[in-house]
Amino acid sequence: MADRQAPAESTSIVPRVQLIDLLNEDLSREYQAIIAYVVYSQVLKGAQYMAIAGELEKHAKEELEHALIIAKQIDYLGGMPNVTSKAVKTSEDAEEMLRFDLDNENETVRNYRERVRQCEALGEYAMAEHIREILVQEQEHQIDLATALGKHVAEVTHPKERG
Ligand SMILES: [Fe+2]
Ligand SMILES: [Fe+2]
């Protein structure tokens, strides 16, 4: 019987039940993203934001696809997909809205990178692959938002934080 514990420092190794909880957190972030993009894409005003408003509308649809994929993985693991969104911030200010979106995408990317490692550690390679595909789109969302905010993409995708 394999009863050895994972080494304490390998934070990527989580039991299957904990993976369900983590995926439910991811699902809540996807719901949050859907709501934010539905609203922001319609209320962003100003000629300079017309192009990004169109992009946000596409993001909304992609986030719905992500939610469906994540819910499917939770069900596959024997969990129940949750029905609660993370809180959505609102603002009258266009730039602030975009910054909220970018902060959320950064958080999402951080989590999915970790989730890919966790799935692989459990031998869930197909699940890791699904999450990788989502990750590709989340990084595109980051780039769209960073560009709209006039930031260099590398500032966002390769932050000088954590080691
Ligand atoms: Fe997403
Ligand atoms: Fe996204």
CSV table of C-alpha atoms and ligand atoms in Angstrom, one decimal:
chain,number,residue,atom,x,y,z
A,1,MET,CA,0.0,0.0,0.0
A,2,ALA,CA,1.3,3.4,-0.9
A,3,ASP,CA,0.9,5.4,2.2
A,4,ARG,CA,3.7,7.9,1.8
A,5,GLN,CA,2.8,11.5,2.2
A,6,ALA,CA,3.8,14.1,-0.4
A,7,PRO,CA,6.7,16.2,0.8
A,8,ALA,CA,5.6,19.3,2.6
A,9,GLU,CA,7.3,21.7,0.2
A,10,SER,CA,5.6,20.4,-2.9
A,11,THR,CA,2.6,22.6,-2.7
A,12,SER,CA,1.4,21.5,-6.2
A,13,ILE,CA,0.4,18.1,-5.0
A,14,VAL,CA,-3.2,18.2,-3.7
A,15,PRO,CA,-5.6,15.4,-3.0
A,16,ARG,CA,-8.4,14.8,-5.5
A,17,VAL,CA,-11.1,16.3,-3.2
A,18,GLN,CA,-9.1,19.5,-2.8
A,19,LEU,CA,-8.8,19.7,-6.6
A,20,ILE,CA,-12.6,19.7,-6.8
A,21,ASP,CA,-12.7,22.7,-4.3
A,22,LEU,CA,-10.0,24.5,-6.3
A,23,LEU,CA,-11.8,23.9,-9.6
A,24,ASN,CA,-15.0,25.3,-7.9
A,25,GLU,CA,-13.0,28.4,-7.1
A,26,ASP,CA,-12.0,28.6,-10.7
A,27,LEU,CA,-15.6,28.2,-11.7
A,28,SER,CA,-16.6,31.1,-9.5
A,29,ARG,CA,-13.9,33.2,-11.2
A,30,GLU,CA,-15.3,32.2,-14.6
A,31,TYR,CA,-18.8,33.3,-13.5
A,32,GLN,CA,-17.3,36.6,-12.3
A,33,ALA,CA,-15.6,37.1,-15.6
A,34,ILE,CA,-18.8,36.4,-17.6
A,35,ILE,CA,-20.7,38.9,-15.6
A,36,ALA,CA,-18.0,41.6,-15.7
A,37,TYR,CA,-17.6,41.2,-19.5
A,38,VAL,CA,-21.3,41.2,-20.2
A,39,VAL,CA,-21.7,44.5,-18.3
A,40,TYR,CA,-18.4,46.2,-19.2
A,41,SER,CA,-18.7,45.5,-22.9
A,42,GLN,CA,-22.0,47.3,-23.0
A,43,VAL,CA,-21.3,50.3,-20.8
A,44,LEU,CA,-17.8,51.2,-21.9
A,45,LYS,CA,-18.1,54.7,-23.5
A,46,GLY,CA,-15.8,56.8,-25.5
A,47,ALA,CA,-14.4,56.5,-29.0
A,48,GLN,CA,-11.0,55.2,-27.8
A,49,TYR,CA,-12.8,52.2,-26.1
A,50,MET,CA,-15.0,51.1,-29.0
A,51,ALA,CA,-12.5,48.4,-30.2
A,52,ILE,CA,-11.9,47.0,-26.7
A,53,ALA,CA,-15.7,47.0,-26.0
A,54,GLY,CA,-16.0,44.6,-29.0
A,55,GLU,CA,-13.2,42.5,-27.6
A,56,LEU,CA,-14.8,42.3,-24.2
A,57,GLU,CA,-18.0,41.0,-25.8
A,58,LYS,CA,-16.0,38.1,-27.3
A,59,HIS,CA,-14.3,37.5,-23.9
A,60,ALA,CA,-17.8,37.1,-22.4
A,61,LYS,CA,-18.5,34.2,-24.7
A,62,GLU,CA,-15.1,32.6,-24.2
A,63,GLU,CA,-15.5,32.8,-20.4
A,64,LEU,CA,-18.9,30.9,-20.7
A,65,GLU,CA,-17.0,28.2,-22.6
A,66,HIS,CA,-14.5,28.0,-19.9
A,67,ALA,CA,-17.2,27.8,-17.2
A,68,LEU,CA,-18.7,24.8,-19.1
A,69,ILE,CA,-15.3,23.1,-19.4
A,70,ILE,CA,-14.5,23.6,-15.7
A,71,ALA,CA,-18.0,22.4,-14.6
A,72,LYS,CA,-17.5,19.3,-16.7
A,73,GLN,CA,-14.1,18.5,-15.0
A,74,ILE,CA,-15.7,19.0,-11.5
A,75,ASP,CA,-18.5,16.6,-12.5
A,76,TYR,CA,-15.9,14.1,-13.8
A,77,LEU,CA,-14.1,14.2,-10.5
A,78,GLY,CA,-17.4,13.4,-8.7
A,79,GLY,CA,-18.0,16.9,-7.4
A,80,MET,CA,-20.9,19.3,-7.7
A,81,PRO,CA,-20.2,22.5,-9.7
A,82,ASN,CA,-21.0,25.5,-7.5
A,83,VAL,CA,-23.4,28.3,-8.4
A,84,THR,CA,-21.7,31.3,-6.8
A,85,SER,CA,-19.8,34.0,-8.6
A,86,LYS,CA,-16.9,35.9,-7.0
A,87,ALA,CA,-17.9,39.5,-6.4
A,88,VAL,CA,-17.9,41.7,-9.4
A,89,LYS,CA,-16.5,45.3,-9.0
A,90,THR,CA,-18.1,48.1,-10.9
A,91,SER,CA,-17.0,51.6,-11.8
A,92,GLU,CA,-18.2,54.6,-13.7
A,93,ASP,CA,-14.7,55.0,-15.0
A,94,ALA,CA,-13.7,53.1,-18.2
A,95,GLU,CA,-10.0,52.8,-17.3
A,96,GLU,CA,-10.9,51.5,-13.8
A,97,MET,CA,-13.2,48.9,-15.3
A,98,LEU,CA,-10.4,47.7,-17.6
A,99,ARG,CA,-8.0,47.6,-14.6
A,100,PHE,CA,-10.5,45.4,-12.6
A,101,ASP,CA,-10.7,43.0,-15.6
A,102,LEU,CA,-6.9,42.9,-15.9
A,103,ASP,CA,-6.4,42.2,-12.2
A,104,ASN,CA,-8.9,39.3,-12.4
A,105,GLU,CA,-7.3,37.9,-15.5
A,106,ASN,CA,-3.9,38.0,-13.8
A,107,GLU,CA,-5.4,36.2,-10.8
A,108,THR,CA,-7.0,33.6,-13.2
A,109,VAL,CA,-3.8,33.0,-15.1
A,110,ARG,CA,-1.9,32.5,-11.8
A,111,ASN,CA,-4.5,29.9,-10.7
A,112,TYR,CA,-4.7,28.0,-13.9
A,113,ARG,CA,-0.9,27.7,-14.1
A,114,GLU,CA,-1.0,26.1,-10.7
A,115,ARG,CA,-4.0,23.9,-11.7
A,116,VAL,CA,-2.1,22.5,-14.7
A,117,ARG,CA,0.7,21.4,-12.4
A,118,GLN,CA,-1.8,19.9,-9.8
A,119,CYS,CA,-3.7,18.0,-12.5
A,120,GLU,CA,-0.5,16.5,-13.9
A,121,ALA,CA,0.7,15.6,-10.4
A,122,LEU,CA,-2.5,13.5,-10.1
A,123,GLY,CA,-2.0,11.9,-13.5
A,124,GLU,CA,-5.0,13.8,-14.8
A,125,TYR,CA,-3.3,14.7,-18.1
A,126,ALA,CA,-6.4,15.2,-20.2
A,127,MET,CA,-7.8,17.7,-17.6
A,128,ALA,CA,-4.4,19.5,-17.6
A,129,GLU,CA,-4.7,19.8,-21.4
A,130,HIS,CA,-8.2,21.3,-21.1
A,131,ILE,CA,-6.9,23.8,-18.6
A,132,ARG,CA,-3.9,24.6,-20.8
A,133,GLU,CA,-6.3,25.5,-23.6
A,134,ILE,CA,-8.2,27.8,-21.3
A,135,LEU,CA,-5.0,29.3,-20.2
A,136,VAL,CA,-4.0,30.2,-23.7
A,137,GLN,CA,-7.2,32.3,-24.0
A,138,GLU,CA,-6.8,33.9,-20.6
A,139,GLN,CA,-3.4,35.1,-21.6
A,140,GLU,CA,-4.9,36.6,-24.8
A,141,HIS,CA,-7.4,38.4,-22.5
A,142,GLN,CA,-4.6,39.7,-20.4
A,143,ILE,CA,-2.9,41.0,-23.6
A,144,ASP,CA,-6.0,42.6,-24.9
A,145,LEU,CA,-6.6,44.4,-21.6
A,146,ALA,CA,-2.9,45.4,-21.1
A,147,THR,CA,-2.9,46.8,-24.7
A,148,ALA,CA,-6.1,48.8,-24.1
A,149,LEU,CA,-4.5,50.2,-20.9
A,150,GLY,CA,-1.3,51.2,-22.8
A,151,LYS,CA,0.8,48.8,-20.8
A,152,HIS,CA,3.5,46.6,-22.1
A,153,VAL,CA,2.3,43.0,-22.2
A,154,ALA,CA,5.4,41.7,-20.5
A,155,GLU,CA,4.7,43.8,-17.5
A,156,VAL,CA,1.6,41.8,-17.1
A,157,THR,CA,2.5,38.4,-18.2
A,158,HIS,CA,5.9,38.2,-16.5
A,159,PRO,CA,5.4,40.2,-13.3
A,160,LYS,CA,8.5,40.4,-11.1
A,161,GLU,CA,6.6,38.9,-8.2
A,162,ARG,CA,7.0,35.6,-6.4
A,163,GLY,CA,9.7,33.1,-7.1
B,1,FE,FE,-12.1,32.2,-18.4
B,2,FE,FE,-10.5,35.6,-19.3
